[in-house]
Every structure is written in C-alpha cells, then in structure tokens.
Short mmCIF file of C-alpha atoms in Angstrom, two decimals:
data_model
loop_
_atom_site.label_atom_id
_atom_site.label_comp_id
_atom_site.label_asym_id
_atom_site.label_seq_id
_atom_site.Cartn_x
_atom_site.Cartn_y
_atom_site.Cartn_z
CA MET A 1 3.80 30.15 -14.42
CA ASN A 2 4.35 32.37 -10.53
CA TRP A 3 2.86 29.64 -7.92
CA ILE A 4 2.74 32.08 -5.69
CA GLY A 5 1.00 34.65 -7.03
CA ILE A 6 -1.98 32.70 -7.56
CA ILE A 7 -1.98 31.25 -3.74
CA VAL A 8 -1.58 35.15 -2.35
CA PRO A 9 -5.11 36.27 -4.39
CA PHE A 10 -6.63 33.28 -3.07
CA ILE A 11 -5.98 33.85 0.48
CA ALA A 12 -7.20 37.16 0.43
CA VAL A 13 -10.29 36.49 -1.25
CA SER A 14 -10.67 34.01 1.52
CA VAL A 15 -10.23 36.78 4.64
CA ILE A 16 -12.12 39.22 2.83
CA GLY A 17 -14.73 37.38 1.55
CA GLY A 18 -15.48 33.99 3.77
CA CYS A 19 -15.10 31.97 0.14
CA VAL A 20 -12.47 28.98 0.86
CA GLY A 21 -9.07 30.14 -1.07
CA ARG A 22 -5.58 28.40 -0.49
CA PRO A 23 -5.99 27.46 2.99
CA LEU A 24 -2.84 26.01 5.03
CA VAL A 25 -2.16 23.44 7.17
CA HIS A 26 0.47 22.92 9.21
CA PRO A 27 2.12 18.96 9.99
CA ALA A 28 2.51 17.27 13.62
CA PRO A 29 5.53 19.01 15.77
CA SER A 30 5.44 15.55 17.57
CA THR A 31 6.10 13.78 14.23
CA ILE A 32 8.52 15.85 12.24
CA ALA A 33 11.82 17.50 14.21
CA ASP A 34 13.40 19.10 11.10
CA ARG A 35 10.36 20.29 9.67
CA HIS A 36 11.40 24.04 9.59
CA ILE A 37 14.37 22.77 7.15
CA ARG A 38 12.67 20.17 4.71
CA LYS A 39 13.31 21.09 1.47
CA PRO A 40 9.58 23.43 0.77
CA LEU A 41 7.48 22.23 -2.20
CA GLN A 42 7.86 23.69 -5.47
CA THR A 43 6.02 26.84 -7.00
CA ILE A 44 6.89 27.52 -9.97
CA ARG A 45 5.88 24.75 -12.46
CA PRO A 46 2.31 22.62 -12.39
CA TYR A 47 2.02 19.90 -9.70
CA ASN A 48 3.71 16.19 -9.29
CA ILE A 49 0.55 14.32 -8.21
CA ALA A 50 1.26 11.23 -7.54
CA HIS A 51 -1.98 8.96 -8.41
CA ARG A 52 -2.09 6.24 -5.94
CA GLY A 53 1.17 7.02 -5.08
CA SER A 54 4.00 5.10 -8.22
CA ASN A 55 1.72 2.52 -8.81
CA GLY A 56 2.36 2.26 -12.32
CA GLU A 57 5.88 0.36 -10.95
CA LEU A 58 4.35 -1.32 -7.90
CA PRO A 59 0.33 -1.98 -6.83
CA GLU A 60 -1.68 1.08 -6.05
CA GLU A 61 -2.53 2.97 -2.52
CA THR A 62 0.14 1.01 -0.60
CA ILE A 63 3.00 2.75 1.36
CA ALA A 64 5.69 1.12 -0.89
CA ALA A 65 4.33 2.74 -3.86
CA TYR A 66 3.76 6.27 -1.85
CA LYS A 67 7.33 6.04 -0.73
CA ARG A 68 8.31 4.69 -4.29
CA ALA A 69 6.83 8.15 -5.60
CA ILE A 70 8.77 10.65 -3.41
CA GLU A 71 11.79 9.34 -3.89
CA GLU A 72 11.22 9.94 -7.97
CA GLY A 73 10.45 13.69 -7.01
CA ALA A 74 6.33 13.74 -6.38
CA ASP A 75 4.32 17.08 -5.46
CA PHE A 76 1.86 15.32 -3.94
CA ILE A 77 0.69 11.54 -2.91
CA GLU A 78 -3.10 11.05 -3.78
CA SER A 79 -5.43 8.22 -2.47
CA ASP A 80 -9.22 7.49 -2.28
CA ILE A 81 -10.13 7.28 0.93
CA LEU A 82 -13.31 4.45 1.59
CA SER A 83 -14.18 3.20 5.11
CA SER A 84 -14.03 -0.68 6.43
CA LYS A 85 -17.35 -2.49 8.44
CA ASP A 86 -16.27 -1.07 11.76
CA GLY A 87 -15.86 2.76 10.22
CA VAL A 88 -11.76 2.86 9.73
CA LEU A 89 -11.36 5.13 7.02
CA ILE A 90 -8.81 3.26 4.78
CA CYS A 91 -6.51 3.65 1.48
CA LEU A 92 -8.53 1.93 -1.61
CA HIS A 93 -10.18 2.88 -4.85
CA ASP A 94 -12.55 0.32 -5.72
CA LEU A 95 -16.00 -0.03 -3.25
CA ILE A 96 -15.40 -3.82 -4.18
CA LEU A 97 -11.21 -6.16 -3.43
CA ASP A 98 -11.33 -8.27 -6.33
CA ASN A 99 -9.77 -5.84 -8.45
CA THR A 100 -6.24 -4.95 -6.05
CA THR A 101 -6.24 -7.82 -3.63
CA ASP A 102 -6.52 -11.67 -3.15
CA VAL A 103 -9.21 -11.76 -1.70
CA ALA A 104 -10.65 -14.36 -3.72
CA ASN A 105 -7.98 -16.81 -2.13
CA HIS A 106 -8.74 -15.98 1.61
CA LYS A 107 -11.09 -19.08 2.44
CA GLN A 108 -13.16 -17.87 5.30
CA PHE A 109 -13.89 -14.72 2.94
CA ALA A 110 -15.98 -17.41 0.56
CA ASN A 111 -19.15 -16.40 1.77
CA ARG A 112 -18.68 -12.84 1.91
CA LYS A 113 -19.49 -11.79 -1.73
CA ARG A 114 -22.35 -9.95 -1.51
CA SER A 115 -24.49 -7.59 -4.25
CA TYR A 116 -25.11 -3.81 -3.96
CA GLU A 117 -26.69 -0.84 -5.93
CA VAL A 118 -24.12 2.00 -6.61
CA GLN A 119 -25.37 4.45 -8.84
CA GLY A 120 -28.08 2.45 -10.12
CA VAL A 121 -25.72 -0.72 -11.40
CA ASN A 122 -25.81 -3.85 -9.57
CA ILE A 123 -22.02 -5.00 -8.77
CA THR A 124 -21.31 -7.86 -7.34
CA GLY A 125 -18.18 -8.58 -5.54
CA TRP A 126 -16.26 -8.58 -1.80
CA PHE A 127 -17.39 -5.09 -0.51
CA VAL A 128 -14.96 -3.30 1.84
CA VAL A 129 -17.70 -2.25 4.00
CA ASP A 130 -18.62 -5.98 4.71
CA PHE A 131 -14.77 -6.80 6.09
CA THR A 132 -13.05 -4.78 9.42
CA LEU A 133 -9.86 -3.93 10.07
CA GLU A 134 -9.20 -6.53 11.08
CA GLU A 135 -9.81 -8.74 8.81
CA LEU A 136 -8.86 -5.81 5.20
CA LYS A 137 -5.13 -5.97 7.15
CA LEU A 138 -5.13 -9.83 6.37
CA LEU A 139 -5.01 -9.55 2.56
CA ARG A 140 -2.34 -8.62 0.47
CA VAL A 141 -2.56 -6.36 -2.80
CA LYS A 142 -1.80 -6.58 -5.99
CA GLN A 143 -1.51 -5.03 -9.67
CA ARG A 144 -4.66 -3.85 -11.26
CA PHE A 145 -3.05 -4.03 -14.67
CA GLY A 146 -1.41 -7.21 -15.82
CA PHE A 147 0.59 -5.61 -18.26
CA ARG A 148 2.29 -3.25 -15.68
CA ASP A 149 4.40 -5.63 -12.82
CA GLN A 150 3.67 -8.18 -11.21
CA GLN A 151 6.56 -9.22 -8.74
CA TYR A 152 5.39 -7.33 -5.84
CA ASN A 153 1.79 -9.07 -5.68
CA GLY A 154 1.10 -10.20 -2.15
CA LYS A 155 4.18 -8.25 -0.63
CA PHE A 156 2.02 -5.32 0.93
CA SER A 157 -1.27 -4.60 3.06
CA LEU A 158 -4.35 -2.33 2.55
CA ILE A 159 -3.35 0.73 4.70
CA THR A 160 -5.45 3.26 6.59
CA PHE A 161 -5.83 7.08 6.48
CA ASP A 162 -3.58 7.20 9.68
CA GLU A 163 -0.91 5.42 8.13
CA PHE A 164 -1.27 7.32 4.72
CA ILE A 165 -1.34 10.80 6.54
CA SER A 166 2.59 9.75 8.04
CA VAL A 167 3.84 8.87 5.10
CA ALA A 168 4.04 12.37 3.88
CA LEU A 169 4.88 13.71 7.44
CA HIS A 170 7.48 11.67 7.71
CA ALA A 171 9.35 12.25 4.36
CA LYS A 172 12.77 14.28 4.56
CA ARG A 173 11.30 17.50 1.91
CA VAL A 174 7.71 18.72 2.00
CA VAL A 175 5.46 16.57 0.37
CA GLY A 176 1.38 16.75 -0.15
CA ILE A 177 -1.27 14.60 0.61
CA TYR A 178 -4.58 14.86 -2.32
CA PRO A 179 -7.11 12.53 -0.73
CA GLU A 180 -10.03 12.08 -1.88
CA ILE A 181 -13.52 11.43 0.00
CA LYS A 182 -14.59 8.30 -2.46
CA ASN A 183 -18.33 7.12 -2.29
CA PRO A 184 -19.67 9.25 -0.06
CA VAL A 185 -23.32 8.10 -1.04
CA PHE A 186 -22.60 4.21 -0.74
CA ILE A 187 -20.09 4.87 2.83
CA ASN A 188 -22.70 7.00 4.12
CA GLN A 189 -25.65 4.31 3.48
CA HIS A 190 -23.40 1.11 4.70
CA VAL A 191 -21.61 1.72 7.41
CA LYS A 192 -22.85 3.74 10.35
CA TRP A 193 -20.35 5.18 13.56
CA SER A 194 -21.71 5.28 16.74
CA ASP A 195 -21.66 8.90 17.36
CA GLY A 196 -24.20 9.14 14.21
CA LYS A 197 -21.46 11.40 13.08
CA LYS A 198 -21.18 10.94 8.49
CA PHE A 199 -18.43 9.55 6.36
CA GLU A 200 -17.14 13.34 5.37
CA ASP A 201 -16.87 14.13 9.20
CA LYS A 202 -15.10 11.21 10.00
CA PHE A 203 -12.42 11.96 7.07
CA MET A 204 -12.16 15.26 8.73
CA GLU A 205 -11.32 14.41 12.25
CA THR A 206 -8.32 11.70 11.01
CA LEU A 207 -7.15 15.02 10.03
CA GLU A 208 -8.17 17.11 12.77
CA ASN A 209 -5.69 14.13 14.67
CA MET A 210 -2.86 13.80 12.80
CA ASP A 211 -2.70 17.69 13.52
CA ILE A 212 -3.19 18.63 10.62
CA LYS A 213 -4.88 22.12 10.55
CA ASP A 214 -6.30 25.08 8.09
CA LEU A 215 -4.10 28.09 8.53
CA MET A 216 -4.26 31.63 7.25
CA SER A 217 -0.85 31.99 6.05
CA THR A 218 1.66 30.94 3.71
CA GLU A 219 2.20 28.25 7.10
CA TRP A 220 0.76 26.45 3.39
CA LEU A 221 3.51 24.93 2.10
CA LYS A 222 4.89 23.75 4.95
CA GLN A 223 2.65 20.71 4.51
CA PRO A 224 0.17 21.38 1.69
CA ILE A 225 -3.36 19.65 1.34
CA PHE A 226 -6.03 19.27 -1.15
CA ILE A 227 -8.94 17.29 -0.28
CA GLN A 228 -11.13 16.17 -3.64
CA SER A 229 -14.37 14.75 -4.31
CA PHE A 230 -16.69 14.07 -7.08
CA ALA A 231 -19.94 14.37 -5.06
CA PRO A 232 -20.68 18.32 -4.88
CA THR A 233 -22.76 17.81 -1.84
CA SER A 234 -19.34 16.43 0.21
CA LEU A 235 -17.30 19.17 -0.41
CA THR A 236 -20.39 21.16 -0.10
CA TYR A 237 -20.25 20.15 3.90
CA ILE A 238 -17.09 19.87 4.23
CA ALA A 239 -16.86 23.67 3.57
CA ASN A 240 -18.73 23.68 7.07
CA LEU A 241 -15.45 22.08 8.37
CA THR A 242 -12.62 23.45 7.29
CA ASN A 243 -10.86 25.94 4.80
CA LEU A 244 -8.64 23.57 3.65
CA PRO A 245 -8.94 23.56 0.07
CA LYS A 246 -10.62 21.60 -2.01
CA ILE A 247 -10.92 19.90 -6.26
CA LEU A 248 -14.35 19.34 -7.52
CA LEU A 249 -12.96 16.13 -9.83
CA ILE A 250 -15.40 15.52 -12.76
CA ALA A 251 -16.59 12.46 -14.77
CA ASP A 252 -17.18 11.86 -18.39
CA LEU A 253 -19.89 14.81 -19.41
CA THR A 254 -22.30 12.19 -19.81
CA THR A 255 -22.68 10.78 -16.13
CA ARG A 256 -23.92 12.04 -13.35
CA THR A 257 -22.78 13.17 -9.89
CA GLU A 258 -23.40 10.22 -7.34
CA ASP A 259 -25.23 11.90 -4.88
CA THR A 260 -27.09 15.13 -6.96
CA ASN A 261 -27.89 13.88 -10.05
CA GLN A 262 -26.63 16.51 -12.60
CA TRP A 263 -24.80 15.93 -15.29
CA PHE A 264 -20.98 16.16 -15.26
CA PHE A 265 -21.35 18.37 -18.41
CA GLU A 266 -24.12 20.99 -16.46
CA ILE A 267 -20.54 21.31 -13.94
CA THR A 268 -18.56 22.46 -16.09
CA SER A 269 -20.86 25.70 -17.03
CA ASP A 270 -20.22 29.17 -16.13
CA SER A 271 -23.70 29.79 -13.72
CA TYR A 272 -21.84 26.71 -11.54
CA PHE A 273 -17.98 27.41 -11.57
CA SER A 274 -19.44 30.63 -10.28
CA PHE A 275 -21.28 28.70 -7.78
CA ILE A 276 -18.61 26.08 -6.65
CA LYS A 277 -15.85 28.70 -5.97
CA LYS A 278 -17.41 29.34 -3.40
CA TYR A 279 -16.18 25.84 -1.70
CA VAL A 280 -13.37 24.59 -4.03
CA VAL A 281 -10.34 26.31 -5.54
CA GLY A 282 -9.83 23.84 -8.65
CA ILE A 283 -11.37 21.20 -10.53
CA GLY A 284 -10.10 18.11 -11.34
CA PRO A 285 -11.45 16.74 -15.25
CA SER A 286 -10.26 13.70 -17.01
CA LYS A 287 -8.47 13.73 -19.79
CA GLU A 288 -10.60 12.66 -21.81
CA THR A 289 -13.10 15.37 -21.28
CA ILE A 290 -10.88 18.16 -22.11
CA LEU A 291 -9.34 16.04 -25.50
CA PRO A 292 -11.42 13.44 -25.95
CA SER A 293 -10.37 10.80 -28.37
CA LEU A 294 -11.00 8.55 -31.47
CA ASP A 295 -9.96 5.49 -32.40
CA ASN A 296 -6.53 6.32 -30.18
CA HIS A 297 -6.19 9.20 -32.01
CA LEU A 298 -6.69 12.76 -30.66
CA SER A 299 -10.55 13.48 -31.21
CA LYS A 300 -11.16 17.31 -34.13
CA THR A 301 -13.88 18.10 -31.21
CA SER A 302 -12.19 19.32 -28.40
CA ASN A 303 -12.90 21.28 -24.94
CA ALA A 304 -9.76 22.59 -24.36
CA GLY A 305 -11.89 25.72 -24.15
CA LEU A 306 -12.65 24.21 -20.20
CA VAL A 307 -9.13 25.10 -18.59
CA ALA A 308 -9.86 28.40 -19.91
CA LYS A 309 -12.62 28.98 -18.55
CA ALA A 310 -12.04 27.82 -15.14
CA HIS A 311 -8.74 30.01 -15.09
CA ALA A 312 -11.73 32.66 -16.11
CA HIS A 313 -13.28 31.88 -12.50
CA GLY A 314 -9.77 31.51 -10.52
CA LEU A 315 -9.61 27.56 -10.36
CA GLN A 316 -7.48 25.55 -10.47
CA VAL A 317 -7.20 22.42 -13.32
CA HIS A 318 -5.66 19.33 -12.56
CA PRO A 319 -6.93 16.75 -14.97
CA TYR A 320 -6.12 13.11 -14.35
CA THR A 321 -4.87 10.27 -15.28
CA PHE A 322 -0.86 10.39 -16.84
CA ARG A 323 0.23 7.01 -17.55
CA ASN A 324 3.50 5.97 -19.73
CA GLU A 325 1.98 2.40 -21.22
CA ASN A 326 0.94 3.02 -25.24
CA ILE A 327 -2.09 1.85 -25.14
CA PHE A 328 -2.79 4.84 -22.44
CA LEU A 329 -0.89 7.24 -25.11
CA ASN A 330 -2.49 7.74 -27.96
CA PHE A 331 -0.55 7.86 -31.58
CA ASP A 332 -0.45 11.70 -31.79
CA PHE A 333 2.23 11.56 -28.85
CA LYS A 334 4.60 8.61 -31.28
CA GLN A 335 4.31 6.44 -28.22
CA ASP A 336 6.60 8.99 -26.15
CA PRO A 337 4.30 10.26 -22.48
CA TYR A 338 7.18 13.44 -23.06
CA GLU A 339 5.09 14.72 -25.84
CA GLU A 340 1.56 14.02 -24.19
CA TYR A 341 3.11 15.99 -21.00
CA ASP A 342 4.45 18.94 -23.35
CA LEU A 343 1.09 19.17 -24.91
CA TRP A 344 -0.97 19.47 -21.74
CA ILE A 345 2.04 21.68 -19.30
CA ASN A 346 3.08 23.79 -22.35
CA LYS A 347 -0.42 24.27 -24.45
CA ILE A 348 -2.61 23.22 -22.20
CA LYS A 349 -1.52 25.15 -19.46
CA VAL A 350 -2.76 23.35 -16.63
CA ASP A 351 -2.52 23.43 -13.30
CA GLY A 352 -1.58 20.43 -12.12
CA LEU A 353 -1.30 16.44 -13.31
CA PHE A 354 -2.55 13.18 -11.83
CA THR A 355 0.03 11.14 -13.00
CA ASP A 356 0.88 7.13 -12.57
CA PHE A 357 4.59 7.86 -13.37
CA ALA A 358 5.94 10.35 -10.95
CA GLY A 359 9.52 9.58 -11.81
CA SER A 360 8.66 10.61 -15.88
CA LEU A 361 6.78 13.38 -15.10
CA HIS A 362 10.02 14.55 -12.53
CA ASN A 363 12.23 13.82 -15.51
CA PHE A 364 10.52 16.06 -17.99
CA GLN A 365 9.44 18.70 -15.64
CA GLU A 366 13.35 18.48 -14.67
CA TRP A 367 14.28 18.03 -18.22
CA THR A 368 12.57 21.47 -19.83
CA SER A 369 13.73 23.51 -16.66
CA GLU A 370 17.27 23.14 -17.73
CA LYS A 371 16.64 24.07 -21.39
CA GLY A 372 15.15 27.22 -19.84
CA ASN A 373 10.95 26.43 -20.89
#
C-alpha cells in the first residue's frame, strides 16, 4: 500500500473542505538538534504501534518500555493519559493504581482507598485522581500479567505526559506518538483546574508546550502523532482546538460509549462513519469486534466487512491488541503470532496494529518485505 498516496488526499480534503485529515506536526528545535537527518517514518506498510510501549517485556507505560519499543522498530509509541489530583497529566491505563503499581505496599496511602462509580459500575481501589504527582512519583510500576517477566517490578516510576513525548522527540529516528484521552468523563468530574479548563484543554496544552503543532504539509512525517479516544465528544471537542489527526476507538459492540451513551455497534454504521469522518482520520477497533472468538477459535461469524466499510469512507483502521502469548492467540494461528499478523496485514489489510511486542511485529514485516510480499 502506498501510504504517501493516502496522506496527500487527506491533506487536500482538509484544506479544501475544512475536514480533519492527516495534518502534520513538528518537533521542538531546541530538543532535537539533528531532527533533519533522523531516519524518516516508514510509509510503505501498516504502522507498528507499540501498545503502552513494549509492555510484553517491560512494565507498561514506563520510559524503559517505550525505549525498548523504539529499539525494536516501533513506528509509534502509544500511551493512555489520565490526570493526577493536582492536574498533572500522567501515563496510566487504569483509573486505579492497584493493578500496575506497588501502591498497596505504601502504608501512608492505606486510607486513600475509595469507591467511585465509573460508567455505571462501582469500583474500589486507589484512584489516580486522589494522588498528587509528587505522591505518584513515590510509587513503582509492576508488570500487569503474572505470566510475564516479573524481574523489572519496582524498578521504574510512573511518568508524565511530557516525559512520554520527550522519549519520542529524543529518538535517533522519527518515532510518532499515539496518546489516548482516557476516561475523560470521569477525569472532568473529579479533577478541576484553576483556570476552569477541561481535561481535553490540558491535553492540548501539553502538546503545545512541547512545540508539537499541526502543519498542513508533509512536515507531519517529521514528528507524527495520532490522538485517540473512546469518547466521541472528546474528539469532536478537540477538533475545534487542533487539526492533528484523530482516531475513534471502538470497544465491544455490545457496550456503550462513556459520554454519548451510544452502543458501539451504532457508531460502526455507515451513517455514523459519514458523520465522524469530519473529525477523525480512522478507527481503532478491538480485534474481537472484527473477528470474534469462540472457545479460543476464530468464530465463523466475521465482521471483517467493517474494515472495508471504514476504508470506503476514507478511514484508516488500527485494531488492538496483538500479543504473543498462547493465552491471547486463537488456536487457528497454531501458537504462532506471525500467522496472526499475516492474516490481519495481508488478508484483512489493516493500516496499523497495536501490539505489546513491537519487536515481533517489526521482525515479521522485515521478513515478509525481504520475501517481496
């Protein structure tokens, strides 16, 4: 697939019709002296998106995980963005700290456990919104899954959105960033900024402070970015603040969005795609949304037509999440993640893949490129 051929039409539509296409960003001159000679972003094959860094090897959303992903060939590093009690944006997937940090070992925080309603469900734990950045920096990150390498538990701290961006800006080659506006409804309910702005405003201010700006030219390739969210209203709100390209994430079709209360199956309709493509350049569906599983086999009921439908609307498709372990691989793939990559890249023809193992995806693409595929 010719990726430059995709970029140019998007830019033309954005300039002529005012829609958000694949606009472009620029790194901070003061932070990257050699940015003009860095190896460029590849544009000839689907994007390798390092899901929370190479978190199959190292604890997720840490500088170490992001640097490992870059070393292994990731095109983009991805992060979930939440907020501390004092309004500092940090990289963390869960609203609670229980699953990926050692918060339970800190006696001084024993009384911080709370119960909050999150999208209609009562959840109890140590919530990030009840801790200042200074307190969060006392915690150490641990591996989420017990079957993954535990030797790095306790070695790394939580990082801020600014620190995440800096990892990409200081890479020796062009590496894009792919931040997610996470749980914006909850964050806006529980974190209040003194200037009255919203989570989405602060998110954009961080990008502006790092001198990442949207430019309507191929300058995007010098420091690429996608902004993602499961909340349609966050993406439409941000569309008024920036032309940076956005991705609408799609969860299980039988669940509802956190903000508009729509079923996710509703927002995969032709009519909704016609509406949302004014604001986004693509969708990020779960793999199971497209190819459901039954008893760890691919179901005979396929929704692969969703990819063709999105493409017909000019939208890219970046499914999540690809993982190497047998527990995540359908029996159809014979315990071989390369078999899975082959199906999604060469048959379903997606435009990018979120993976916990950036090195595996990179190796597969390098190998198949050498074979002339």
